[in-house]
Amino acid sequence: MKKIYENLYQFTTYIPPMDFTIHQYLLASDPAIVFATGTQKEAAENLATIKEILGEHTVKYIFVSHMESDECGGLPIFTKEYPEATVLCSALCARELPGYGLTGKIKVCNENEILEDGTLKLHFFNYPSEVHLQNGLVCYEENSGVFYSADLMLRSGNGTGKLIDSNWKTEVADIKPQYISSEDIFSKLKEKLLTITPKLIAVGHGFCITLK
């Protein structure tokens, strides 16, 4: 675990044969939110540290970008510990998760919706998640300036606890068209992303990015 930025904590698994890093995050805001659970093994390993960081506070929200083991495989671990937590996800995820035995609170988040709660102000953007091309989401928390990019802005390499510098326009321009097969959706997503001004990109894989 590393405190990567202000009250944002990063949990990481590095896979040397693939030269690939997988991250999950706790934003220790009030209320607290987890971005990606990791697999059940990762969630079980992360949970004790999360409880220590939050103390008497709980995880109120768990953001799931898309249906994949590193994004939501650990949900049973988190919802057992935090039964009142709400899973924030797309309509597709909301339909699929009960089929995996999840019976907790699920909220479908739409692109034009903003969720405000305490110090959280969450913006959602439709993202047909590469490589699955599912109806997924990415998320921007306005008050902290943290943008959780899931698989959208990934890089290879060991990004454990590491930050690189860039700027938002460059990172949006560099989103690869092969990640989103629809030219129309690809164009609209880039256009909408340029309406926000994040301070940090919390990537699903690779190196987090400080935006100048």
mmCIF file of C-alpha atoms in Angstrom:
data_model
loop_
_atom_site.group_PDB
_atom_site.id
_atom_site.type_symbol
_atom_site.label_atom_id
_atom_site.label_comp_id
_atom_site.label_asym_id
_atom_site.label_seq_id
_atom_site.Cartn_x
_atom_site.Cartn_y
_atom_site.Cartn_z
ATOM 1 C CA MET A 1 0.000 0.000 0.000
ATOM 2 C CA LYS A 2 1.174 3.545 -0.740
ATOM 3 C CA LYS A 3 -0.411 6.922 -0.144
ATOM 4 C CA ILE A 4 -0.120 8.055 -3.734
ATOM 5 C CA TYR A 5 -1.798 11.473 -3.537
ATOM 6 C CA GLU A 6 -3.339 13.393 -0.619
ATOM 7 C CA ASN A 7 -5.949 10.982 0.806
ATOM 8 C CA LEU A 8 -5.718 8.491 -2.091
ATOM 9 C CA TYR A 9 -4.162 5.111 -1.238
ATOM 10 C CA GLN A 10 -2.927 2.670 -3.868
ATOM 11 C CA PHE A 11 -2.862 -1.133 -3.556
ATOM 12 C CA THR A 12 -0.792 -2.910 -6.161
ATOM 13 C CA THR A 13 0.108 -6.259 -7.685
ATOM 14 C CA TYR A 14 3.004 -6.385 -10.149
ATOM 15 C CA ILE A 15 3.273 -9.316 -12.588
ATOM 16 C CA PRO A 16 6.905 -9.527 -13.811
ATOM 17 C CA PRO A 17 6.379 -11.965 -16.732
ATOM 18 C CA MET A 18 3.877 -9.506 -18.214
ATOM 19 C CA ASP A 19 5.664 -6.382 -16.944
ATOM 20 C CA PHE A 20 2.201 -5.279 -15.867
ATOM 21 C CA THR A 21 0.817 -3.578 -12.760
ATOM 22 C CA ILE A 22 -2.711 -3.900 -11.364
ATOM 23 C CA HIS A 23 -3.998 -1.238 -8.957
ATOM 24 C CA GLN A 24 -6.905 -0.716 -6.606
ATOM 25 C CA TYR A 25 -7.543 2.483 -4.645
ATOM 26 C CA LEU A 26 -9.084 3.782 -1.464
ATOM 27 C CA LEU A 27 -10.083 7.450 -1.457
ATOM 28 C CA ALA A 28 -10.301 8.142 2.271
ATOM 29 C CA SER A 29 -12.809 10.936 1.822
ATOM 30 C CA ASP A 30 -15.930 11.420 3.928
ATOM 31 C CA PRO A 31 -17.581 9.159 2.945
ATOM 32 C CA ALA A 32 -14.881 6.778 1.692
ATOM 33 C CA ILE A 33 -14.908 5.112 -1.708
ATOM 34 C CA VAL A 34 -12.965 2.177 -3.159
ATOM 35 C CA PHE A 35 -12.085 2.187 -6.861
ATOM 36 C CA ALA A 36 -11.835 -1.461 -7.999
ATOM 37 C CA THR A 37 -11.804 -4.315 -5.489
ATOM 38 C CA GLY A 38 -9.112 -6.484 -7.030
ATOM 39 C CA THR A 39 -9.568 -10.248 -7.014
ATOM 40 C CA GLN A 40 -10.835 -11.981 -3.881
ATOM 41 C CA LYS A 41 -7.227 -12.691 -2.886
ATOM 42 C CA GLU A 42 -6.224 -9.048 -3.351
ATOM 43 C CA ALA A 43 -9.333 -7.779 -1.562
ATOM 44 C CA ALA A 44 -8.659 -10.015 1.435
ATOM 45 C CA GLU A 45 -5.068 -8.742 1.602
ATOM 46 C CA ASN A 46 -6.095 -5.086 1.226
ATOM 47 C CA LEU A 47 -8.999 -5.077 3.648
ATOM 48 C CA ALA A 48 -7.003 -5.047 6.899
ATOM 49 C CA THR A 49 -5.034 -1.996 5.738
ATOM 50 C CA ILE A 50 -8.192 -0.220 4.593
ATOM 51 C CA LYS A 51 -9.803 -0.805 7.988
ATOM 52 C CA GLU A 52 -6.684 0.554 9.702
ATOM 53 C CA ILE A 53 -6.669 3.677 7.505
ATOM 54 C CA LEU A 54 -10.372 4.405 8.011
ATOM 55 C CA GLY A 55 -10.499 3.600 11.712
ATOM 56 C CA GLU A 56 -14.091 4.011 12.910
ATOM 57 C CA HIS A 57 -15.258 5.040 9.443
ATOM 58 C CA THR A 58 -16.537 2.645 6.782
ATOM 59 C CA VAL A 59 -16.412 2.216 3.019
ATOM 60 C CA LYS A 60 -19.686 3.651 1.756
ATOM 61 C CA TYR A 61 -19.134 3.268 -1.995
ATOM 62 C CA ILE A 62 -17.367 0.774 -4.235
ATOM 63 C CA PHE A 63 -16.880 1.856 -7.831
ATOM 64 C CA VAL A 64 -16.855 -0.891 -10.469
ATOM 65 C CA SER A 65 -15.784 0.186 -13.941
ATOM 66 C CA HIS A 66 -16.619 -3.083 -15.700
ATOM 67 C CA MET A 67 -17.076 -6.823 -15.192
ATOM 68 C CA GLU A 68 -13.598 -8.260 -14.720
ATOM 69 C CA SER A 69 -11.940 -10.047 -11.803
ATOM 70 C CA ASP A 70 -9.494 -7.241 -11.002
ATOM 71 C CA GLU A 71 -12.329 -4.699 -10.982
ATOM 72 C CA CYS A 72 -14.983 -6.533 -8.990
ATOM 73 C CA GLY A 73 -13.790 -10.046 -8.091
ATOM 74 C CA GLY A 74 -13.326 -9.015 -4.465
ATOM 75 C CA LEU A 75 -16.832 -7.614 -4.001
ATOM 76 C CA PRO A 76 -17.950 -10.498 -1.724
ATOM 77 C CA ILE A 77 -15.050 -9.702 0.616
ATOM 78 C CA PHE A 78 -15.934 -6.004 0.806
ATOM 79 C CA THR A 79 -19.691 -6.397 1.047
ATOM 80 C CA LYS A 80 -19.309 -8.931 3.848
ATOM 81 C CA GLU A 81 -17.189 -6.449 5.831
ATOM 82 C CA TYR A 82 -19.248 -3.401 4.750
ATOM 83 C CA PRO A 83 -22.805 -4.703 4.160
ATOM 84 C CA GLU A 84 -24.199 -1.174 3.850
ATOM 85 C CA ALA A 85 -21.771 -0.225 1.062
ATOM 86 C CA THR A 86 -23.272 0.698 -2.309
ATOM 87 C CA VAL A 87 -21.747 -0.619 -5.519
ATOM 88 C CA LEU A 88 -21.638 2.087 -8.211
ATOM 89 C CA CYS A 89 -21.630 0.631 -11.708
ATOM 90 C CA SER A 90 -23.162 0.580 -15.181
ATOM 91 C CA ALA A 91 -26.543 -0.941 -16.033
ATOM 92 C CA LEU A 92 -24.819 -3.995 -17.511
ATOM 93 C CA CYS A 93 -22.827 -4.612 -14.326
ATOM 94 C CA ALA A 94 -25.960 -4.142 -12.235
ATOM 95 C CA ARG A 95 -27.658 -6.904 -14.235
ATOM 96 C CA GLU A 96 -24.651 -9.233 -14.106
ATOM 97 C CA LEU A 97 -23.470 -8.941 -10.511
ATOM 98 C CA PRO A 98 -26.429 -10.784 -8.910
ATOM 99 C CA GLY A 99 -25.563 -13.728 -11.142
ATOM 100 C CA TYR A 100 -22.264 -13.938 -9.260
ATOM 101 C CA GLY A 101 -24.069 -14.050 -5.938
ATOM 102 C CA LEU A 102 -23.889 -10.375 -4.984
ATOM 103 C CA THR A 103 -27.017 -9.402 -3.080
ATOM 104 C CA GLY A 104 -25.937 -6.050 -1.631
ATOM 105 C CA LYS A 105 -26.818 -2.505 -2.645
ATOM 106 C CA ILE A 106 -26.236 -1.649 -6.296
ATOM 107 C CA LYS A 107 -26.727 1.755 -7.899
ATOM 108 C CA VAL A 108 -26.750 2.216 -11.674
ATOM 109 C CA CYS A 109 -24.777 5.356 -12.556
ATOM 110 C CA ASN A 110 -25.577 7.201 -15.756
ATOM 111 C CA GLU A 111 -23.230 9.380 -17.735
ATOM 112 C CA ASN A 112 -25.033 12.678 -17.177
ATOM 113 C CA GLU A 113 -25.494 12.014 -13.471
ATOM 114 C CA ILE A 114 -23.456 13.596 -10.667
ATOM 115 C CA LEU A 115 -23.462 11.905 -7.265
ATOM 116 C CA GLU A 116 -22.814 14.256 -4.355
ATOM 117 C CA ASP A 117 -22.397 12.974 -0.813
ATOM 118 C CA GLY A 118 -20.351 14.697 1.869
ATOM 119 C CA THR A 119 -16.977 15.562 0.359
ATOM 120 C CA LEU A 120 -17.609 13.410 -2.719
ATOM 121 C CA LYS A 121 -18.722 14.779 -6.070
ATOM 122 C CA LEU A 122 -18.603 11.958 -8.603
ATOM 123 C CA HIS A 123 -18.952 12.364 -12.360
ATOM 124 C CA PHE A 124 -19.436 9.290 -14.558
ATOM 125 C CA PHE A 125 -18.476 8.746 -18.185
ATOM 126 C CA ASN A 126 -19.597 5.891 -20.415
ATOM 127 C CA TYR A 127 -16.703 3.689 -21.400
ATOM 128 C CA PRO A 128 -17.122 0.568 -23.587
ATOM 129 C CA SER A 129 -14.321 -1.183 -21.762
ATOM 130 C CA GLU A 130 -11.481 -2.564 -23.837
ATOM 131 C CA VAL A 131 -10.919 -5.483 -24.381
ATOM 132 C CA HIS A 132 -14.434 -6.499 -23.445
ATOM 133 C CA LEU A 133 -16.358 -3.657 -25.143
ATOM 134 C CA GLN A 134 -18.844 -3.776 -22.307
ATOM 135 C CA ASN A 135 -21.044 -0.927 -21.194
ATOM 136 C CA GLY A 136 -18.709 0.318 -18.473
ATOM 137 C CA LEU A 137 -17.783 3.568 -16.738
ATOM 138 C CA VAL A 138 -14.867 5.717 -15.707
ATOM 139 C CA CYS A 139 -15.181 8.140 -12.807
ATOM 140 C CA TYR A 140 -13.983 11.623 -11.827
ATOM 141 C CA GLU A 141 -14.115 12.811 -8.224
ATOM 142 C CA GLU A 142 -14.192 16.582 -8.586
ATOM 143 C CA ASN A 143 -13.312 17.702 -5.058
ATOM 144 C CA SER A 144 -10.064 15.713 -4.879
ATOM 145 C CA GLY A 145 -9.336 16.045 -8.589
ATOM 146 C CA VAL A 146 -8.857 12.272 -8.925
ATOM 147 C CA PHE A 147 -9.868 10.624 -12.196
ATOM 148 C CA TYR A 148 -10.093 6.815 -12.034
ATOM 149 C CA SER A 149 -9.343 5.675 -15.572
ATOM 150 C CA ALA A 150 -9.703 1.878 -15.169
ATOM 151 C CA ASP A 151 -8.187 0.379 -18.375
ATOM 152 C CA LEU A 152 -8.509 3.541 -20.449
ATOM 153 C CA MET A 153 -5.078 5.123 -19.886
ATOM 154 C CA LEU A 154 -2.817 2.180 -19.141
ATOM 155 C CA ARG A 155 0.921 1.708 -19.577
ATOM 156 C CA SER A 156 3.141 -1.344 -19.212
ATOM 157 C CA GLY A 157 5.877 -1.429 -16.587
ATOM 158 C CA ASN A 158 6.171 -1.595 -12.825
ATOM 159 C CA GLY A 159 4.112 1.398 -11.711
ATOM 160 C CA THR A 160 4.056 0.456 -8.033
ATOM 161 C CA GLY A 161 3.812 3.716 -6.101
ATOM 162 C CA LYS A 162 5.176 5.707 -9.026
ATOM 163 C CA LEU A 163 3.944 8.955 -10.548
ATOM 164 C CA ILE A 164 4.746 10.486 -13.910
ATOM 165 C CA ASP A 165 3.975 14.019 -15.092
ATOM 166 C CA SER A 166 1.828 14.901 -18.058
ATOM 167 C CA ASN A 167 -1.140 17.125 -18.926
ATOM 168 C CA TRP A 168 -4.786 16.247 -19.358
ATOM 169 C CA LYS A 169 -5.118 17.209 -23.023
ATOM 170 C CA THR A 170 -2.155 15.017 -23.933
ATOM 171 C CA GLU A 171 -3.485 12.023 -22.033
ATOM 172 C CA VAL A 172 -6.954 12.344 -23.590
ATOM 173 C CA ALA A 173 -5.437 12.772 -27.070
ATOM 174 C CA ASP A 174 -3.308 9.657 -26.521
ATOM 175 C CA ILE A 175 -6.267 7.347 -25.802
ATOM 176 C CA LYS A 176 -5.873 4.607 -28.378
ATOM 177 C CA PRO A 177 -8.720 4.100 -30.888
ATOM 178 C CA GLN A 178 -8.315 0.323 -30.598
ATOM 179 C CA TYR A 179 -9.578 0.613 -27.016
ATOM 180 C CA ILE A 180 -12.978 1.789 -28.287
ATOM 181 C CA SER A 181 -14.131 0.228 -31.527
ATOM 182 C CA SER A 182 -16.918 2.727 -32.242
ATOM 183 C CA GLU A 183 -15.540 5.893 -33.853
ATOM 184 C CA ASP A 184 -18.573 7.886 -32.716
ATOM 185 C CA ILE A 185 -18.333 6.755 -29.070
ATOM 186 C CA PHE A 186 -14.564 7.265 -29.121
ATOM 187 C CA SER A 187 -14.952 10.841 -30.350
ATOM 188 C CA LYS A 188 -17.747 11.695 -27.900
ATOM 189 C CA LEU A 189 -15.842 10.287 -24.925
ATOM 190 C CA LYS A 190 -12.773 12.386 -25.734
ATOM 191 C CA GLU A 191 -14.925 15.476 -26.128
ATOM 192 C CA LYS A 192 -16.643 14.933 -22.781
ATOM 193 C CA LEU A 193 -13.399 14.192 -20.956
ATOM 194 C CA LEU A 194 -12.029 17.551 -22.047
ATOM 195 C CA THR A 195 -14.800 19.286 -20.070
ATOM 196 C CA ILE A 196 -13.174 18.264 -16.757
ATOM 197 C CA THR A 197 -9.830 19.261 -15.221
ATOM 198 C CA PRO A 198 -8.404 16.436 -13.077
ATOM 199 C CA LYS A 199 -5.290 16.802 -10.971
ATOM 200 C CA LEU A 200 -4.341 13.140 -10.958
ATOM 201 C CA ILE A 201 -5.124 10.074 -13.059
ATOM 202 C CA ALA A 202 -5.433 6.971 -10.899
ATOM 203 C CA VAL A 203 -4.840 4.306 -13.528
ATOM 204 C CA GLY A 204 -6.004 0.729 -13.359
ATOM 205 C CA HIS A 205 -2.654 -0.411 -14.729
ATOM 206 C CA GLY A 206 0.761 1.188 -14.954
ATOM 207 C CA PHE A 207 1.852 4.614 -13.727
ATOM 208 C CA CYS A 208 -0.385 7.167 -12.049
ATOM 209 C CA ILE A 209 -0.192 10.565 -13.695
ATOM 210 C CA THR A 210 0.181 13.962 -12.063
ATOM 211 C CA LEU A 211 -1.396 16.564 -14.325
ATOM 212 C CA LYS A 212 0.285 19.909 -14.814
#
